[in-house]
mmCIF file of C-alpha atoms and ligand atoms in Angstrom:
data_model
loop_
_atom_site.group_PDB
_atom_site.id
_atom_site.type_symbol
_atom_site.label_atom_id
_atom_site.label_comp_id
_atom_site.label_asym_id
_atom_site.label_seq_id
_atom_site.Cartn_x
_atom_site.Cartn_y
_atom_site.Cartn_z
ATOM 1 C CA UNK Y 1 -3.359 -1.315 -14.942
ATOM 2 C CA UNK Y 2 -0.416 0.778 -13.559
ATOM 3 C CA UNK Y 3 3.067 0.801 -15.156
ATOM 4 C CA UNK Y 4 6.493 2.410 -14.177
ATOM 5 C CA UNK Y 5 9.303 2.556 -16.575
ATOM 6 C CA UNK Y 6 12.647 3.486 -15.918
ATOM 7 C CA UNK Y 7 11.865 5.520 -12.818
ATOM 8 C CA UNK Y 8 14.576 7.287 -11.125
ATOM 9 C CA UNK Y 9 14.362 9.610 -8.066
ATOM 10 C CA UNK Y 10 16.959 11.547 -6.093
ATOM 11 C CA UNK Y 11 16.937 13.209 -2.915
ATOM 12 C CA UNK Y 12 19.907 15.311 -3.133
ATOM 13 C CA UNK Y 13 22.643 13.069 -3.591
ATOM 14 C CA UNK Y 14 20.606 10.061 -2.597
ATOM 15 C CA UNK Y 15 19.522 8.047 -5.601
ATOM 16 C CA UNK Y 16 16.466 6.519 -3.770
ATOM 17 C CA UNK Y 17 15.230 4.506 -7.107
ATOM 18 C CA UNK Y 18 17.624 3.677 -9.778
ATOM 19 C CA UNK Y 19 15.661 3.261 -13.340
ATOM 20 C CA UNK Y 20 12.880 1.008 -11.806
ATOM 21 C CA UNK Y 21 10.171 -0.744 -13.713
ATOM 22 C CA UNK Y 22 6.997 -2.099 -12.421
ATOM 23 C CA UNK Y 23 3.863 -3.455 -14.012
ATOM 24 C CA UNK Y 24 0.638 -4.161 -11.896
ATOM 25 C CA UNK Y 25 -1.638 -5.798 -14.338
ATOM 26 C CA UNK Y 26 -5.399 -5.246 -14.110
ATOM 27 C CA UNK Y 27 -7.025 -6.681 -10.937
ATOM 28 C CA UNK Y 28 -3.605 -8.279 -9.246
ATOM 29 C CA UNK Y 29 -2.361 -7.561 -5.914
ATOM 30 C CA UNK Y 30 1.380 -6.636 -6.424
ATOM 31 C CA UNK Y 31 3.507 -6.423 -3.334
ATOM 32 C CA UNK Y 32 6.781 -4.145 -2.882
ATOM 33 C CA UNK Y 33 9.098 -5.490 -0.450
ATOM 34 C CA UNK Y 34 12.687 -4.682 0.684
ATOM 35 C CA UNK Y 35 14.569 -3.504 3.783
ATOM 36 C CA UNK Y 36 14.273 -0.099 5.391
ATOM 37 C CA UNK Y 37 15.412 2.592 2.758
ATOM 38 C CA UNK Y 38 15.390 0.473 -0.347
ATOM 39 C CA UNK Y 39 13.051 2.691 -1.922
ATOM 40 C CA UNK Y 40 9.456 1.071 -1.410
ATOM 41 C CA UNK Y 41 7.681 4.248 -0.343
ATOM 42 C CA UNK Y 42 9.356 6.306 -3.153
ATOM 43 C CA UNK Y 43 8.200 3.954 -5.770
ATOM 44 C CA UNK Y 44 4.687 4.384 -4.246
ATOM 45 C CA UNK Y 45 4.711 8.064 -4.362
ATOM 46 C CA UNK Y 46 6.360 8.015 -7.835
ATOM 47 C CA UNK Y 47 3.443 6.041 -9.043
ATOM 48 C CA UNK Y 48 0.964 8.559 -7.666
ATOM 49 C CA UNK Y 49 2.920 10.925 -9.324
ATOM 50 C CA UNK Y 50 3.259 12.776 -5.998
ATOM 51 C CA UNK Y 51 7.047 13.548 -6.341
ATOM 52 C CA UNK Y 52 9.394 14.935 -8.936
ATOM 53 C CA UNK Y 53 11.095 11.847 -11.011
ATOM 54 C CA UNK Y 54 14.571 12.379 -12.273
ATOM 55 C CA UNK Y 55 13.627 10.266 -15.198
ATOM 56 C CA UNK Y 56 10.989 7.617 -16.276
ATOM 57 C CA UNK Y 57 7.207 7.639 -17.111
ATOM 58 C CA UNK Y 58 4.303 6.273 -15.062
ATOM 59 C CA UNK Y 59 1.120 5.552 -16.719
ATOM 60 C CA UNK Y 60 -2.306 4.493 -15.207
ATOM 61 C CA UNK Y 61 -4.364 2.623 -17.900
ATOM 62 C CA UNK Y 62 -2.260 3.967 -20.409
ATOM 63 C CA UNK Y 63 -2.567 7.482 -19.347
ATOM 64 C CA UNK Y 64 0.778 9.501 -17.959
ATOM 65 C CA UNK Y 65 -0.123 10.439 -14.468
ATOM 66 C CA UNK Y 66 1.608 13.812 -15.206
ATOM 67 C CA UNK Y 67 -1.506 14.583 -17.388
ATOM 68 C CA UNK Y 68 -4.179 14.044 -14.991
ATOM 69 C CA UNK Y 69 -5.800 16.641 -12.883
ATOM 70 C CA UNK Y 70 -5.910 16.226 -9.123
ATOM 71 C CA UNK Y 71 -9.672 15.232 -9.546
ATOM 72 C CA UNK Y 72 -8.927 12.625 -12.252
ATOM 73 C CA UNK Y 73 -6.159 11.123 -10.411
ATOM 74 C CA UNK Y 74 -8.324 10.532 -7.279
ATOM 75 C CA UNK Y 75 -10.937 8.978 -9.366
ATOM 76 C CA UNK Y 76 -8.366 6.435 -10.651
ATOM 77 C CA UNK Y 77 -5.813 6.039 -7.719
ATOM 78 C CA UNK Y 78 -6.842 5.715 -3.857
ATOM 79 C CA UNK Y 79 -3.797 5.697 -1.408
ATOM 80 C CA UNK Y 80 -3.393 4.501 2.302
ATOM 81 C CA UNK Y 81 -0.326 6.257 3.310
ATOM 82 C CA UNK Y 82 1.652 5.507 6.504
ATOM 83 C CA UNK Y 83 -0.817 6.716 9.315
ATOM 84 C CA UNK Y 84 -0.106 9.740 11.142
ATOM 85 C CA UNK Y 85 -2.481 11.736 13.309
ATOM 86 C CA UNK Y 86 -4.331 14.226 11.220
ATOM 87 C CA UNK Y 87 -4.412 17.137 14.018
ATOM 88 C CA UNK Y 88 -8.090 17.700 12.574
ATOM 89 C CA UNK Y 89 -11.191 17.519 14.685
ATOM 90 C CA UNK Y 90 -12.869 14.853 12.390
ATOM 91 C CA UNK Y 91 -14.821 11.792 13.399
ATOM 92 C CA UNK Y 92 -13.978 8.613 11.380
ATOM 93 C CA UNK Y 93 -17.272 9.189 9.674
ATOM 94 C CA UNK Y 94 -16.185 12.474 8.334
ATOM 95 C CA UNK Y 95 -12.758 10.949 7.326
ATOM 96 C CA UNK Y 96 -14.378 8.259 5.262
ATOM 97 C CA UNK Y 97 -16.793 10.689 3.664
ATOM 98 C CA UNK Y 98 -13.712 12.784 2.558
ATOM 99 C CA UNK Y 99 -12.950 9.906 0.343
ATOM 100 C CA UNK Y 100 -16.157 10.967 -1.841
ATOM 101 C CA UNK Y 101 -14.838 14.462 -2.199
ATOM 102 C CA UNK Y 102 -13.355 13.839 -5.657
ATOM 103 C CA UNK Y 103 -16.717 12.738 -6.707
ATOM 104 C CA UNK Y 104 -18.509 16.166 -5.883
ATOM 105 C CA UNK Y 105 -19.104 19.288 -8.215
ATOM 106 C CA UNK Y 106 -17.512 22.239 -6.815
ATOM 107 C CA UNK Y 107 -18.673 23.029 -3.206
ATOM 108 C CA UNK Y 108 -21.824 20.625 -3.512
ATOM 109 C CA UNK Y 109 -22.934 18.641 -0.267
ATOM 110 C CA UNK Y 110 -22.479 14.880 0.094
ATOM 111 C CA UNK Y 111 -25.469 13.179 -1.614
ATOM 112 C CA UNK Y 112 -27.078 9.883 -0.395
ATOM 113 C CA UNK Y 113 -25.001 8.157 -2.907
ATOM 114 C CA UNK Y 114 -21.803 9.261 -1.101
ATOM 115 C CA UNK Y 115 -23.303 8.417 2.384
ATOM 116 C CA UNK Y 116 -24.190 4.918 1.286
ATOM 117 C CA UNK Y 117 -20.777 4.412 -0.323
ATOM 118 C CA UNK Y 118 -19.119 5.477 2.886
ATOM 119 C CA UNK Y 119 -21.305 3.242 5.213
ATOM 120 C CA UNK Y 120 -20.418 0.349 2.941
ATOM 121 C CA UNK Y 121 -16.807 1.173 3.069
ATOM 122 C CA UNK Y 122 -16.739 1.363 6.681
ATOM 123 C CA UNK Y 123 -18.634 -1.996 7.036
ATOM 124 C CA UNK Y 124 -16.335 -3.719 4.767
ATOM 125 C CA UNK Y 125 -13.185 -2.443 6.491
ATOM 126 C CA UNK Y 126 -14.861 -3.706 9.879
ATOM 127 C CA UNK Y 127 -15.354 -0.091 11.550
ATOM 128 C CA UNK Y 128 -18.910 0.858 11.540
ATOM 129 C CA UNK Y 129 -18.837 0.996 15.035
ATOM 130 C CA UNK Y 130 -15.926 3.661 15.355
ATOM 131 C CA UNK Y 131 -18.008 6.144 13.186
ATOM 132 C CA UNK Y 132 -18.697 8.711 15.870
ATOM 133 C CA UNK Y 133 -15.267 8.490 17.528
ATOM 134 C CA UNK Y 134 -12.744 11.340 16.907
ATOM 135 C CA UNK Y 135 -9.919 10.004 14.140
ATOM 136 C CA UNK Y 136 -7.276 11.277 16.680
ATOM 137 C CA UNK Y 137 -8.715 9.159 19.383
ATOM 138 C CA UNK Y 138 -8.375 5.872 17.715
ATOM 139 C CA UNK Y 139 -5.847 3.517 18.464
ATOM 140 C CA UNK Y 140 -3.082 3.182 15.355
ATOM 141 C CA UNK Y 141 -4.658 0.013 14.103
ATOM 142 C CA UNK Y 142 -8.445 1.663 14.285
ATOM 143 C CA UNK Y 143 -7.184 4.738 12.529
ATOM 144 C CA UNK Y 144 -5.433 2.542 9.816
ATOM 145 C CA UNK Y 145 -8.648 0.571 9.178
ATOM 146 C CA UNK Y 146 -10.624 3.961 8.817
ATOM 147 C CA UNK Y 147 -8.002 5.055 6.326
ATOM 148 C CA UNK Y 148 -8.637 1.951 4.313
ATOM 149 C CA UNK Y 149 -12.269 2.625 4.656
ATOM 150 C CA UNK Y 150 -11.816 5.811 3.175
ATOM 151 C CA UNK Y 151 -9.834 4.528 0.106
ATOM 152 C CA UNK Y 152 -12.740 2.085 -0.565
ATOM 153 C CA UNK Y 153 -15.280 4.869 -0.370
ATOM 154 C CA UNK Y 154 -13.225 6.719 -2.968
ATOM 155 C CA UNK Y 155 -14.047 3.708 -5.472
ATOM 156 C CA UNK Y 156 -11.004 4.266 -7.481
ATOM 157 C CA UNK Y 157 -9.752 1.542 -9.883
ATOM 158 C CA UNK Y 158 -6.176 1.474 -8.377
ATOM 159 C CA UNK Y 159 -5.351 1.207 -4.728
ATOM 160 C CA UNK Y 160 -1.656 2.096 -3.484
ATOM 161 C CA UNK Y 161 -0.905 1.158 0.222
ATOM 162 C CA UNK Y 162 2.085 1.752 2.344
ATOM 163 C CA UNK Y 163 2.416 -0.919 5.017
ATOM 164 C CA UNK Y 164 -1.400 -0.834 5.890
ATOM 165 C CA UNK Y 165 -0.711 -3.631 8.288
ATOM 166 C CA UNK Y 166 1.538 -1.569 10.902
ATOM 167 C CA UNK Y 167 -0.279 -1.265 14.082
ATOM 168 C CA UNK Y 168 -2.756 -4.188 13.391
ATOM 169 C CA UNK Y 169 -2.879 -7.110 15.353
ATOM 170 C CA UNK Y 170 -2.489 -10.503 13.753
ATOM 171 C CA UNK Y 171 -6.092 -11.083 13.039
ATOM 172 C CA UNK Y 172 -6.727 -7.647 11.147
ATOM 173 C CA UNK Y 173 -3.327 -8.031 9.358
ATOM 174 C CA UNK Y 174 -5.087 -10.995 7.777
ATOM 175 C CA UNK Y 175 -8.626 -9.555 7.719
ATOM 176 C CA UNK Y 176 -7.455 -6.523 6.036
ATOM 177 C CA UNK Y 177 -4.959 -8.074 3.468
ATOM 178 C CA UNK Y 178 -7.758 -10.823 2.396
ATOM 179 C CA UNK Y 179 -9.976 -7.876 1.905
ATOM 180 C CA UNK Y 180 -7.439 -6.064 0.056
ATOM 181 C CA UNK Y 181 -6.684 -9.008 -2.197
ATOM 182 C CA UNK Y 182 -10.484 -9.761 -2.902
ATOM 183 C CA UNK Y 183 -11.321 -6.490 -4.289
ATOM 184 C CA UNK Y 184 -11.472 -6.074 -7.964
ATOM 185 C CA UNK Y 185 -8.928 -3.581 -7.955
ATOM 186 C CA UNK Y 186 -5.592 -3.068 -9.369
ATOM 187 C CA UNK Y 187 -3.170 -3.036 -6.046
ATOM 188 C CA UNK Y 188 0.222 -2.068 -5.204
ATOM 189 C CA UNK Y 189 0.887 -2.581 -1.418
ATOM 190 C CA UNK Y 190 4.335 -2.164 0.361
ATOM 191 C CA UNK Y 191 4.706 -4.706 3.015
ATOM 192 C CA UNK Y 192 6.973 -5.428 5.515
ATOM 193 C CA UNK Y 193 6.057 -8.681 6.501
ATOM 194 C CA UNK Y 194 7.292 -11.362 3.961
ATOM 195 C CA UNK Y 195 5.040 -13.957 5.020
ATOM 196 C CA UNK Y 196 1.970 -11.658 4.516
ATOM 197 C CA UNK Y 197 3.375 -10.939 1.093
ATOM 198 C CA UNK Y 198 3.846 -14.650 0.152
ATOM 199 C CA UNK Y 199 0.149 -15.324 1.237
ATOM 200 C CA UNK Y 200 -1.752 -12.186 -0.273
ATOM 201 C CA UNK Y 201 0.356 -10.785 -3.308
ATOM 202 C CA UNK Y 202 0.019 -12.392 -6.722
ATOM 203 C CA UNK Y 203 3.308 -10.879 -7.586
ATOM 204 C CA UNK Y 204 6.327 -9.493 -5.536
ATOM 205 C CA UNK Y 205 9.232 -7.044 -6.466
ATOM 206 C CA UNK Y 206 12.104 -7.079 -4.214
ATOM 207 C CA UNK Y 207 14.037 -3.675 -3.754
ATOM 208 C CA UNK Y 208 17.651 -3.295 -2.513
ATOM 209 C CA UNK Y 209 19.117 0.169 -2.520
ATOM 210 C CA UNK Y 210 16.790 1.669 -4.868
ATOM 211 C CA UNK Y 211 17.246 -1.196 -7.565
ATOM 212 C CA UNK Y 212 15.228 -4.411 -8.380
ATOM 213 C CA UNK Y 213 16.783 -7.301 -6.637
ATOM 214 C CA UNK Y 214 14.242 -9.675 -7.887
ATOM 215 C CA UNK Y 215 10.455 -10.014 -9.213
ATOM 216 C CA UNK Y 216 7.897 -12.586 -9.875
ATOM 217 C CA UNK Y 217 5.676 -14.688 -8.128
ATOM 218 C CA UNK Y 218 5.838 -15.553 -4.431
ATOM 219 C CA UNK Y 219 7.307 -18.793 -4.978
ATOM 220 C CA UNK Y 220 10.005 -17.323 -7.413
ATOM 221 C CA UNK Y 221 11.009 -14.152 -5.101
ATOM 222 C CA UNK Y 222 10.643 -15.659 -1.426
ATOM 223 C CA UNK Y 223 13.531 -17.773 -1.756
ATOM 224 C CA UNK Y 224 16.505 -17.835 0.979
ATOM 225 C CA UNK Y 225 19.117 -17.691 -1.487
ATOM 226 C CA UNK Y 226 17.520 -14.261 -3.145
ATOM 227 C CA UNK Y 227 16.735 -12.897 0.412
ATOM 228 C CA UNK Y 228 19.309 -13.629 2.719
ATOM 229 C CA UNK Y 229 21.963 -11.435 0.930
ATOM 230 C CA UNK Y 230 19.542 -8.779 0.795
ATOM 231 C CA UNK Y 231 18.131 -8.831 4.443
ATOM 232 C CA UNK Y 232 21.332 -10.021 5.981
ATOM 233 C CA UNK Y 233 19.706 -12.947 7.990
ATOM 234 C CA UNK Y 234 19.392 -16.511 7.396
ATOM 235 C CA UNK Y 235 16.243 -18.210 6.739
ATOM 236 C CA UNK Y 236 14.565 -21.201 5.853
ATOM 237 C CA UNK Y 237 11.283 -21.622 3.537
ATOM 238 C CA UNK Y 238 8.275 -23.659 4.673
ATOM 239 C CA UNK Y 239 5.625 -24.274 2.270
ATOM 240 C CA UNK Y 240 2.242 -24.086 4.258
ATOM 241 C CA UNK Y 241 -0.796 -24.951 2.461
ATOM 242 C CA UNK Y 242 1.030 -24.197 -0.786
ATOM 243 C CA UNK Y 243 1.904 -20.726 0.261
ATOM 244 C CA UNK Y 244 5.710 -19.970 0.699
ATOM 245 C CA UNK Y 245 6.208 -18.775 4.308
ATOM 246 C CA UNK Y 246 9.875 -17.916 6.004
ATOM 247 C CA UNK Y 247 11.267 -18.685 9.352
ATOM 248 C CA UNK Y 248 14.083 -16.542 10.446
ATOM 249 C CA UNK Y 249 17.360 -17.761 12.346
ATOM 250 C CA UNK Y 250 19.274 -14.636 13.321
ATOM 251 C CA UNK Y 251 23.135 -14.843 13.830
ATOM 252 C CA UNK Y 252 24.053 -15.570 17.559
ATOM 253 C CA UNK Y 253 25.778 -12.670 19.181
ATOM 254 C CA UNK Y 254 29.163 -13.370 20.319
ATOM 255 C CA UNK Y 255 29.178 -12.993 24.186
ATOM 256 C CA UNK Y 256 31.882 -10.763 25.411
HETATM 257 P P1 ADP F 1 11.553 2.403 2.211
HETATM 258 O O1 ADP F 1 10.039 2.833 2.167
HETATM 259 O O2 ADP F 1 11.936 1.178 1.479
HETATM 260 O O3 ADP F 1 11.862 2.190 3.679
HETATM 261 P P2 ADP F 1 12.219 5.401 1.215
HETATM 262 O O4 ADP F 1 11.796 4.911 -0.031
HETATM 263 O O5 ADP F 1 11.471 5.717 2.197
HETATM 264 O O6 ADP F 1 12.547 3.669 1.655
HETATM 265 O O7 ADP F 1 13.703 5.833 0.985
HETATM 266 C C1 ADP F 1 14.631 5.381 0.168
HETATM 267 C C2 ADP F 1 15.798 6.203 0.297
HETATM 268 O O8 ADP F 1 15.396 7.581 0.072
HETATM 269 C C3 ADP F 1 16.383 6.178 1.712
HETATM 270 O O9 ADP F 1 17.846 6.321 1.731
HETATM 271 C C4 ADP F 1 15.933 7.284 2.773
HETATM 272 O O10 ADP F 1 16.441 7.743 3.496
HETATM 273 C C5 ADP F 1 15.720 8.448 1.408
HETATM 274 N N1 ADP F 1 14.660 9.223 1.499
HETATM 275 C C6 ADP F 1 13.503 8.948 1.470
HETATM 276 N N2 ADP F 1 12.637 10.226 1.609
HETATM 277 C C7 ADP F 1 13.604 10.965 1.565
HETATM 278 C C8 ADP F 1 13.301 12.675 1.618
HETATM 279 N N3 ADP F 1 12.086 13.369 1.740
HETATM 280 N N4 ADP F 1 14.511 13.345 1.477
HETATM 281 C C9 ADP F 1 15.872 12.842 1.673
HETATM 282 N N5 ADP F 1 15.829 11.577 1.465
HETATM 283 C C10 ADP F 1 14.872 10.542 1.686
HETATM 284 MG MG1 MG F 2 8.442 3.156 3.447
#
């Protein structure tokens, strides 16, 4: 379980998060949604203890993130940040193995158990065939799946993902989120796509300008009356096999 209580983050004069609370219970997939700049990535970084908070607490299974060493944190929390080229001459296999480094003592070499975990993680993320490719030679979507494999190899109990489906084609968007949802981990995932959020998250929180605009199940949050003022676009909800999905109707531009 991961909890944030009254978390406030400022960048200079910008208040990126204003006393936000979040509880992701053990084993659930918790989705963070909201427009660009609403504070989603900031919330994720705050939960990792990776930035200075102006206020509030974050606890992982009851322990403050501030009290964990980097290694203890890595044993508990795996992160898939927004992908960027590494600039390092690593293969996909090297990159996934790096997920095992918090498990090694000192400078010891990777053990068979590490190689086995890395191989399993690559197969779960559907990237075995990419093992020998250079990480910076992969497409954005392939690299994103390798990063997910690295997080799985880490075998942490919590998983934080920031827009993991960016760059993925529609089939992999569903494959990856369905995999993430099936894992017995406590997961917090930032998603742009409200329809993916509706299908794969157990609970959602909608951020707007650093504040919580709504939270609850996808059925409670994915409601046009709730979303329209936040996103500024009109929409209609359709329930597809019991899953709330949205179709959008942009305002027509006046022809001048
Ligand atoms: P989101 O992930 O929802 O798009 P962010 O959490 O990245 O939003 O950003 C929230 C707000 O904080 C935005 O107004 C953004 O411009 C600002 N911000 C984010 N990171 C920084 C930073 N490193 N320095 C200054 N402002 C930042
Ligand atoms: Mg972001």
